[in-house]
Coordinates of N, CA and C in Angstrom, one line a residue:
M28 N 98.2 87.2 73.2 CA 97.8 89.0 73.7 C 96.4 88.8 74.6
S29 N 96.2 89.2 75.8 CA 95.0 89.3 76.1 C 94.1 90.1 76.9
E30 N 93.3 89.8 76.9 CA 92.5 91.5 76.6 C 92.2 91.9 77.7
E31 N 91.8 93.1 77.8 CA 91.2 93.7 79.1 C 90.1 93.7 79.6
P32 N 90.1 93.0 80.9 CA 89.0 92.8 81.1 C 87.7 93.9 81.2
S33 N 86.6 93.5 80.7 CA 85.1 94.6 80.3 C 84.9 95.3 81.7
A34 N 84.3 96.2 81.4 CA 84.0 97.2 82.6 C 82.8 96.1 83.3
I35 N 82.3 96.5 84.3 CA 81.4 96.1 85.3 C 80.4 97.2 85.4
L36 N 79.4 97.2 84.5 CA 78.5 97.6 84.4 C 77.0 97.1 85.0
P37 N 76.3 98.7 85.9 CA 75.6 98.7 86.6 C 74.2 98.0 86.1
P38 N 73.3 96.8 86.5 CA 71.9 96.5 85.9 C 70.6 97.7 85.5
R39 N 69.8 97.2 84.4 CA 69.0 98.0 84.3 C 68.0 98.3 86.0
S40 N 68.0 97.6 86.9 CA 67.9 98.0 88.1 C 68.1 99.0 88.7
V41 N 69.6 99.6 88.4 CA 70.0 100.1 89.6 C 69.8 101.5 88.8
L42 N 69.9 101.9 87.6 CA 69.5 102.7 86.4 C 68.5 103.4 86.9
D43 N 67.2 102.4 87.0 CA 65.6 102.9 87.1 C 66.0 103.5 88.4
A44 N 66.5 103.0 89.2 CA 66.0 103.2 90.9 C 67.2 104.5 91.1
F45 N 67.7 105.3 90.3 CA 68.7 106.0 90.4 C 67.7 106.9 89.7
G46 N 66.8 106.3 88.5 CA 66.5 107.7 87.4 C 67.1 108.8 87.0
V47 N 67.7 107.3 85.9 CA 68.7 107.8 85.1 C 68.3 107.1 83.3
S48 N 68.7 107.0 83.0 CA 68.6 106.4 81.2 C 70.2 106.9 80.8
G49 N 70.2 106.1 79.3 CA 71.4 105.9 78.3 C 72.1 104.8 78.5
T50 N 73.0 104.7 77.6 CA 74.2 104.0 77.4 C 74.9 103.8 77.9
P51 N 75.5 103.2 79.6 CA 76.8 103.3 79.7 C 78.2 103.4 79.5
E52 N 78.7 104.2 80.0 CA 80.0 104.3 79.7 C 81.1 104.5 80.1
P53 N 82.2 103.5 80.2 CA 83.4 103.5 81.0 C 83.8 104.5 81.5
L54 N 84.6 105.1 82.6 CA 85.3 106.2 82.4 C 86.7 105.7 82.4
A55 N 86.9 106.9 82.5 CA 89.0 106.4 82.3 C 89.2 107.0 83.6
G56 N 90.1 106.6 84.6 CA 91.0 107.5 85.2 C 90.7 106.2 86.7
G57 N 90.8 107.0 87.9 CA 90.8 106.1 89.2 C 91.4 104.6 89.0
Q58 N 90.5 103.7 89.5 CA 90.3 102.5 89.6 C 89.4 101.5 88.2
G59 N 89.1 102.8 87.6 CA 88.7 102.2 86.2 C 87.3 101.3 86.4
R60 N 86.5 102.0 87.4 CA 85.2 101.0 88.3 C 83.8 102.1 88.1
S61 N 84.2 103.5 87.7 CA 82.8 104.5 87.1 C 82.5 104.5 85.7
V62 N 80.7 104.2 85.7 CA 80.6 104.4 84.4 C 79.7 105.4 84.4
R63 N 79.9 106.2 83.4 CA 78.6 107.2 83.1 C 77.4 107.3 82.4
V64 N 76.1 107.4 82.9 CA 74.9 107.3 82.1 C 74.5 108.4 82.1
G65 N 73.9 109.3 80.9 CA 73.2 110.3 80.9 C 74.1 111.2 81.4
G66 N 73.3 112.6 82.6 CA 74.2 113.1 83.5 C 74.8 112.6 84.7
A67 N 75.0 111.1 84.6 CA 75.0 110.8 85.8 C 76.4 109.8 86.1
V68 N 77.3 109.9 87.2 CA 78.1 108.7 87.0 C 78.1 107.9 88.5
L69 N 77.7 106.7 87.6 CA 77.4 105.3 88.8 C 79.0 104.2 89.2
K70 N 78.9 104.6 90.4 CA 80.4 104.0 90.9 C 80.1 102.7 91.6
P71 N 80.8 100.7 91.8 CA 80.5 100.2 93.0 C 80.5 100.9 94.2
A72 N 80.1 100.6 95.4 CA 79.8 101.6 96.8 C 80.8 100.0 97.2
E73 N 82.3 100.8 97.3 CA 83.0 100.0 98.3 C 83.4 101.3 99.7
G74 N 83.8 99.8 100.1 CA 84.7 100.5 101.8 C 83.7 100.5 103.0
A75 N 83.3 101.2 103.9 CA 82.8 100.9 105.2 C 81.6 100.5 105.5
E76 N 80.5 99.8 105.9 CA 79.1 99.5 106.4 C 78.7 101.5 107.1
G77 N 78.5 102.3 105.6 CA 77.5 103.1 106.1 C 78.4 104.1 105.9
E78 N 79.5 104.5 104.9 CA 80.4 105.1 104.8 C 79.2 106.1 103.6
W79 N 79.3 105.1 102.2 CA 78.0 105.9 101.1 C 77.3 106.6 101.3
E80 N 76.3 106.6 102.9 CA 75.2 107.3 103.4 C 75.7 108.2 103.6
W81 N 76.7 108.1 104.6 CA 77.2 109.6 105.7 C 78.1 110.2 104.1
A82 N 78.8 110.1 103.3 CA 79.4 110.9 102.3 C 78.4 111.7 101.3
A83 N 77.0 110.8 101.6 CA 76.1 111.6 100.1 C 75.4 112.9 101.1
S84 N 75.5 112.0 102.4 CA 74.3 113.6 103.6 C 75.2 114.9 104.0
V85 N 76.5 113.9 103.4 CA 77.5 115.1 103.9 C 78.1 116.5 102.3
F86 N 77.6 115.9 101.2 CA 78.0 116.5 99.8 C 76.3 117.1 99.7
E87 N 75.6 116.8 100.2 CA 74.4 117.5 100.0 C 74.2 118.5 101.1
R88 N 75.0 118.6 101.7 CA 74.8 120.1 102.6 C 76.1 120.9 102.4
L89 N 77.0 120.5 101.2 CA 78.5 121.8 101.3 C 77.6 122.7 100.3
P90 N 78.1 123.9 100.4 CA 77.7 125.0 99.8 C 78.1 125.2 98.6
R91 N 77.4 126.4 97.8 CA 78.1 126.5 96.5 C 78.5 127.4 96.6
G92 N 78.9 127.7 95.2 CA 80.2 128.8 94.5 C 81.1 129.4 95.7
A93 N 81.8 127.8 96.7 CA 82.6 128.5 98.0 C 83.7 128.4 97.2
G94 N 84.5 128.6 95.7 CA 85.8 128.4 95.7 C 85.4 126.7 94.8
F95 N 85.4 125.7 95.1 CA 85.2 124.2 94.2 C 84.1 123.9 93.8
R96 N 83.3 123.2 92.8 CA 82.7 122.2 92.6 C 82.3 120.4 93.2
A97 N 81.2 120.0 93.5 CA 81.5 118.8 93.9 C 80.3 117.9 93.2
P98 N 80.4 117.2 93.2 CA 78.4 116.2 92.3 C 78.5 116.1 93.3
R99 N 77.2 116.4 93.3 CA 75.6 115.7 93.7 C 75.4 114.6 94.0
P100 N 75.4 113.9 95.0 CA 74.5 112.7 95.5 C 73.6 112.1 94.4
L101 N 72.8 111.3 94.1 CA 71.9 110.9 93.7 C 71.4 110.0 94.5
R102 N 69.7 110.3 94.9 CA 69.3 109.5 95.7 C 68.5 108.2 94.7
S103 N 67.9 106.8 95.5 CA 66.5 106.5 94.5 C 65.6 107.0 95.3
A104 N 64.3 106.9 94.2 CA 63.2 106.9 94.7 C 62.5 106.5 95.8
A105 N 63.2 105.8 97.0 CA 63.1 105.0 98.1 C 64.4 106.0 98.7
G106 N 64.9 106.9 99.1 CA 66.3 107.2 99.8 C 67.3 107.6 99.8
C107 N 67.4 106.2 99.2 CA 69.1 105.3 99.5 C 69.8 105.9 98.5
A108 N 71.2 106.1 99.1 CA 72.2 106.4 98.1 C 73.1 105.3 97.8
V109 N 72.4 104.2 98.0 CA 72.9 103.2 97.5 C 72.3 102.0 97.1
V110 N 72.5 101.6 95.7 CA 71.1 100.5 95.1 C 72.6 99.4 94.9
E111 N 72.0 97.7 95.4 CA 72.6 97.0 94.9 C 74.0 97.7 94.7
G112 N 74.3 98.1 95.9 CA 76.4 98.0 95.8 C 76.5 98.9 94.4
W113 N 75.4 99.8 93.8 CA 76.2 100.7 93.9 C 75.6 102.0 93.8
T114 N 76.1 103.7 93.3 CA 76.3 104.7 94.3 C 76.2 105.5 92.4
A115 N 75.2 107.2 92.9 CA 75.3 107.9 91.7 C 75.9 109.3 92.3
A116 N 76.2 109.8 91.2 CA 76.3 111.3 91.7 C 76.0 112.0 90.4
E117 N 75.9 113.4 90.3 CA 75.8 114.1 89.3 C 77.7 113.9 87.9
F118 N 77.3 114.3 87.2 CA 78.0 114.4 86.2 C 78.6 115.6 85.9
V119 N 79.9 115.9 86.4 CA 80.6 117.3 86.2 C 81.2 117.6 85.0
E120 N 81.7 118.8 84.1 CA 82.6 118.8 83.4 C 83.9 118.7 83.8
G121 N 84.9 118.8 83.0 CA 86.4 119.1 83.3 C 86.9 118.3 82.8
R122 N 88.4 119.0 82.4 CA 89.7 118.2 82.1 C 90.1 118.0 83.6
P123 N 90.6 116.7 83.7 CA 91.6 116.4 85.0 C 92.6 117.2 85.1
G124 N 93.7 117.9 86.1 CA 94.9 117.9 86.7 C 95.6 116.8 86.6
P125 N 97.1 116.8 87.3 CA 97.2 118.2 87.9 C 98.4 119.1 86.9
R126 N 98.4 118.3 86.0 CA 99.6 118.9 85.4 C 99.3 120.1 84.9
G127 N 100.1 120.8 85.2 CA 100.0 122.6 84.9 C 99.2 123.5 85.5
Q128 N 98.3 122.9 86.6 CA 96.9 123.1 87.3 C 97.8 123.0 89.1
W129 N 98.5 123.0 88.9 CA 98.9 122.5 90.8 C 97.9 123.5 91.3
P130 N 98.6 125.1 91.3 CA 97.9 126.2 92.3 C 96.0 125.6 92.1
G131 N 95.5 125.4 91.2 CA 94.0 125.1 91.1 C 94.1 124.0 92.1
V132 N 94.5 123.2 91.7 CA 94.6 121.9 92.6 C 94.4 122.6 94.5
V133 N 95.5 123.5 94.7 CA 95.7 123.4 96.0 C 94.7 124.8 96.7
A134 N 93.8 125.7 95.6 CA 93.0 126.5 95.8 C 91.8 125.8 96.1
A135 N 91.3 124.1 95.2 CA 90.3 123.7 95.2 C 90.1 123.3 96.5
G136 N 91.6 122.1 96.6 CA 91.3 121.8 98.2 C 91.6 122.7 99.2
R137 N 91.6 123.6 99.7 CA 91.9 124.3 101.0 C 90.7 124.9 100.7
A138 N 89.4 124.7 99.5 CA 88.0 125.4 99.3 C 87.3 124.4 100.0
L139 N 87.9 123.5 100.0 CA 87.1 121.9 100.1 C 86.8 121.7 101.4
H140 N 88.0 121.5 102.2 CA 88.7 121.6 103.7 C 87.9 122.9 104.4
A141 N 87.8 124.1 104.0 CA 87.5 125.1 104.5 C 86.3 124.6 104.9
A142 N 85.3 123.8 104.0 CA 83.9 123.9 103.9 C 83.2 122.6 104.8
L143 N 84.8 122.4 104.9 CA 84.3 120.0 105.5 C 84.4 120.8 107.1
R144 N 85.3 122.2 107.9 CA 86.1 122.1 108.8 C 85.3 121.5 110.2
T145 N 83.8 121.8 110.2 CA 82.7 122.0 111.4 C 82.5 120.1 111.1
Q146 N 82.8 119.3 110.5 CA 82.3 118.4 110.0 C 83.1 117.6 111.5
P147 N 81.8 116.4 111.9 CA 82.5 115.3 112.9 C 83.2 114.5 112.5
R148 N 84.4 113.7 113.2 CA 85.4 112.5 112.3 C 84.5 111.9 112.6
P149 N 84.2 110.4 111.2 CA 83.3 109.8 111.3 C 83.7 107.9 111.8
G150 N 83.0 107.6 112.1 CA 83.1 106.0 113.2 C 84.3 105.5 112.4
F151 N 83.2 105.4 110.9 CA 83.5 104.1 109.8 C 85.0 104.2 109.7
L152 N 85.5 105.5 110.0 CA 87.1 105.6 109.5 C 87.9 104.1 110.5
D153 N 87.5 104.1 111.5 CA 88.3 102.9 112.0 C 88.0 101.3 112.1
R154 N 86.9 101.3 110.7 CA 86.8 99.9 110.0 C 86.9 99.9 108.8
R155 N 87.8 101.0 108.2 CA 88.1 100.4 106.9 C 89.2 99.6 106.5
T156 N 89.3 98.6 106.1 CA 90.9 98.0 105.7 C 91.6 97.5 104.2
H157 N 90.9 98.6 103.5 CA 91.6 98.3 102.8 C 93.1 99.4 102.9
P158 N 93.8 98.6 102.0 CA 95.7 99.6 102.3 C 96.1 100.7 102.2
W159 N 95.3 101.7 102.1 CA 95.9 102.9 102.0 C 94.7 103.4 103.0
A160 N 93.9 102.7 104.4 CA 93.9 103.1 105.1 C 94.4 102.6 106.1
V161 N 95.2 100.8 106.0 CA 95.3 101.2 107.5 C 97.1 101.7 106.8
A162 N 97.4 101.9 105.8 CA 98.5 102.5 105.9 C 99.1 103.9 106.6
D163 N 97.8 104.7 106.4 CA 97.3 105.3 106.7 C 97.4 105.8 108.6
R164 N 96.9 104.7 108.8 CA 96.5 104.3 110.2 C 98.1 103.7 110.8
V165 N 98.6 103.3 110.1 CA 100.4 102.6 110.9 C 101.1 104.0 111.0
A166 N 100.9 104.6 109.3 CA 101.9 106.0 109.4 C 101.0 107.2 110.7
W167 N 100.5 106.9 111.2 CA 100.1 108.5 112.2 C 100.2 107.0 113.5
G168 N 100.8 106.3 113.7 CA 101.4 105.8 114.7 C 99.6 104.9 115.3
E169 N 98.4 104.7 114.6 CA 97.2 104.3 115.3 C 96.7 103.2 115.0
Q170 N 98.3 102.2 114.6 CA 98.0 100.7 114.3 C 99.0 100.2 113.9
E171 N 99.9 99.0 114.4 CA 100.8 98.1 114.2 C 100.8 97.4 113.1
A172 N 101.6 97.1 111.7 CA 101.7 96.9 110.8 C 102.7 95.9 110.9
D173 N 102.0 93.9 110.2 CA 102.2 93.0 110.7 C 103.0 92.8 109.0
V174 N 103.9 92.5 108.8 CA 104.9 92.7 107.7 C 105.6 91.6 107.2
V175 N 106.2 91.1 106.1 CA 107.3 89.7 105.9 C 108.3 90.1 106.2
A176 N 109.1 89.4 106.6 CA 110.8 89.7 106.9 C 111.6 90.8 105.9
E177 N 111.4 90.7 104.8 CA 111.9 91.7 104.3 C 111.8 93.0 104.6
L178 N 110.5 93.5 104.4 CA 110.4 94.3 105.0 C 110.0 95.6 106.2
A179 N 110.7 94.5 107.1 CA 110.3 94.7 108.2 C 111.8 96.1 108.7
E180 N 112.6 95.6 108.4 CA 113.7 97.1 108.7 C 113.8 98.5 107.7
P181 N 112.9 98.2 106.6 CA 112.7 99.1 106.1 C 111.8 100.1 106.6
L182 N 110.8 99.5 107.0 CA 109.2 99.7 107.9 C 110.1 100.6 109.0
S183 N 110.5 100.0 109.8 CA 111.1 100.5 111.1 C 111.8 101.5 110.9
A184 N 113.3 102.1 109.6 CA 113.0 103.0 109.2 C 112.6 104.2 109.1
L185 N 111.4 104.3 108.5 CA 110.5 104.8 108.4 C 109.9 105.0 109.4
L186 N 109.1 103.9 110.3 CA 108.7 104.5 111.8 C 109.5 105.7 112.4
A187 N 110.7 105.4 112.6 CA 111.8 106.0 112.9 C 111.5 107.5 113.1
L188 N 111.5 108.4 111.6 CA 111.3 108.8 111.0 C 110.6 110.1 112.0
R189 N 109.7 109.3 112.6 CA 108.1 110.1 112.3 C 107.9 110.8 113.9
R190 N 107.4 111.7 113.3 CA 107.3 113.1 114.8 C 105.9 113.7 115.5
P191 N 106.4 114.3 116.1 CA 104.1 114.2 116.3 C 104.4 116.1 115.4
V192 N 102.5 115.6 115.3 CA 102.2 117.2 114.6 C 101.4 117.5 115.6
E193 N 101.2 119.2 116.2 CA 100.4 119.3 116.7 C 98.9 120.5 116.3
A194 N 99.3 119.9 114.8 CA 98.3 120.3 114.0 C 97.2 120.3 114.3
A195 N 95.6 120.8 114.3 CA 94.1 120.2 114.6 C 93.9 119.1 113.5
A196 N 93.6 117.9 113.4 CA 92.9 117.2 112.2 C 91.3 117.6 112.4
Q197 N 91.1 116.9 110.8 CA 89.8 117.4 110.6 C 89.4 116.7 109.2
L198 N 88.0 116.8 109.2 CA 87.6 115.6 107.9 C 88.5 116.7 106.5
I199 N 89.0 115.2 106.0 CA 90.1 116.2 104.9 C 89.5 115.0 103.1
H200 N 90.3 115.4 102.2 CA 90.3 114.7 101.4 C 91.7 114.2 100.8
G201 N 92.0 112.8 101.3 CA 93.4 112.6 100.9 C 93.9 111.8 99.6
D202 N 93.6 112.7 98.7 CA 93.9 112.0 97.2 C 93.1 112.7 96.2
L203 N 93.7 114.7 96.4 CA 93.5 115.0 95.5 C 94.2 114.8 94.4
T204 N 95.3 114.5 93.7 CA 96.1 114.7 92.9 C 94.9 113.6 91.9
G205 N 94.9 114.6 90.6 CA 94.4 113.7 89.4 C 92.2 113.9 90.2
N206 N 92.4 114.4 91.2 CA 90.7 114.2 91.3 C 90.5 115.9 91.4
V207 N 91.0 116.7 91.0 CA 90.7 117.5 90.4 C 90.5 118.2 89.2
L208 N 88.8 118.9 88.5 CA 88.9 119.0 87.1 C 89.0 120.0 86.7
F209 N 89.1 121.0 85.6 CA 89.1 122.1 85.4 C 88.2 122.5 83.9
A210 N 87.2 123.1 84.6 CA 86.6 123.9 83.5 C 87.0 125.7 83.4
P211 N 86.9 126.3 81.7 CA 87.0 127.3 81.3 C 85.7 128.2 82.3
G212 N 86.3 129.0 83.3 CA 84.8 130.3 83.6 C 84.2 129.5 84.8
R213 N 84.9 127.9 85.2 CA 83.7 127.6 86.9 C 85.0 126.7 87.7
D214 N 84.8 127.0 89.1 CA 85.3 126.4 90.1 C 85.8 125.3 89.2
P215 N 86.9 125.1 90.1 CA 87.6 123.1 90.2 C 86.5 122.2 90.8
A216 N 86.2 121.5 90.2 CA 85.6 120.6 90.4 C 86.3 119.1 91.3
V217 N 85.9 119.1 92.8 CA 87.0 117.8 93.4 C 85.9 116.8 93.3
I218 N 86.0 115.5 92.9 CA 85.9 114.4 92.6 C 86.6 112.8 93.7
D219 N 85.5 112.6 93.3 CA 86.4 110.5 94.2 C 86.8 110.9 95.4
F220 N 86.0 111.3 96.3 CA 86.5 111.5 97.9 C 86.5 111.2 98.3
S221 N 87.9 110.4 98.8 CA 88.7 109.8 99.5 C 88.6 109.8 101.5
P222 N 87.9 110.3 102.1 CA 87.6 110.6 103.5 C 88.8 109.6 104.2
Y223 N 89.7 111.4 104.9 CA 90.3 110.7 106.5 C 90.5 111.8 106.9
W224 N 91.4 111.7 108.4 CA 91.0 112.0 110.0 C 92.2 112.9 109.9
R225 N 92.5 113.4 109.0 CA 93.8 114.8 109.6 C 94.4 115.9 109.1
P226 N 95.3 116.6 110.0 CA 95.6 118.4 109.3 C 95.6 118.4 108.0
S227 N 94.3 119.5 107.5 CA 94.3 119.4 106.5 C 95.8 120.1 105.0
L228 N 96.9 120.7 105.8 CA 97.8 121.2 105.4 C 98.4 119.6 104.9
Y229 N 98.3 118.3 105.7 CA 98.1 117.3 105.2 C 98.2 116.4 103.6
A230 N 97.1 117.0 103.1 CA 96.1 117.0 101.9 C 97.1 117.6 101.0
E231 N 97.9 118.4 101.4 CA 98.8 118.8 100.7 C 100.2 118.3 100.6
A232 N 100.4 118.0 101.5 CA 102.1 117.9 101.6 C 102.2 116.4 100.7
V233 N 100.9 115.5 100.9 CA 100.9 114.0 100.6 C 101.4 114.7 98.5
E234 N 100.8 115.7 98.5 CA 100.9 116.1 96.6 C 102.2 116.2 96.1
R235 N 102.8 117.0 97.1 CA 104.3 117.0 97.5 C 105.5 115.6 96.9
G236 N 106.6 116.5 96.0 CA 107.6 115.4 95.9 C 108.6 115.1 96.8
P237 N 109.7 114.5 97.2 CA 110.8 114.5 97.8 C 111.7 115.2 97.7
D238 N 111.6 116.4 96.7 CA 112.3 117.5 97.0 C 111.7 119.1 97.5
G239 N 110.3 118.6 97.4 CA 109.9 120.2 98.3 C 108.9 120.5 97.2
G240 N 108.9 119.8 95.6 CA 108.4 120.8 94.7 C 106.9 119.6 94.3
W241 N 106.1 120.0 93.5 CA 104.8 119.3 93.1 C 104.8 118.2 92.9
A242 N 104.4 117.0 93.5 CA 104.5 116.0 92.6 C 104.3 116.1 91.3
R243 N 104.4 115.1 90.2 CA 104.5 115.0 89.3 C 103.7 116.4 88.2
P244 N 105.1 117.2 87.9 CA 104.6 118.6 88.1 C 104.8 118.6 86.0

């Protein structure tokens, strides 16, 4: 039986740069790459060039007490949001949904999207190459996909089902499921921001099951 690979831990130089101390503790969930160190969470800065500096500047300006919480990004003493390929943000308390918490997930998403409504479209969205970003652009008719022969027919059938969407696009969190934390007496906390430029209702629609009910209730 093979052993699970060890978690990637940030080096001491990164911890020192962000001014955090303590023993790194890998966190469950997500892609298993987040690490808690004291009151901070560190994770590798994957994504398009400039994405994490942009995200830090956006979340630094988000209002408090607007129906949701969001972890504040940490910067190094030099003012950088990325140090040696790592980012850091404050640790926020809460238990993850969505089981039994779908109304709260939806409410937190709506509050977040209201706060993001005036944000301009970031240019790096067109440069992202991870599978989720590529699939998103294909689904919205912004990019063609090269697929293996056995997938050509199912993909064509799916693309034929697309219909025009008239709702205005804005900056949204494209992966709310499992990324909203709940703590008694506090607003839900939205973590692991996945930026997309789509109608705000789309962020809710992708959480629904094929029968119209909430996925994974």
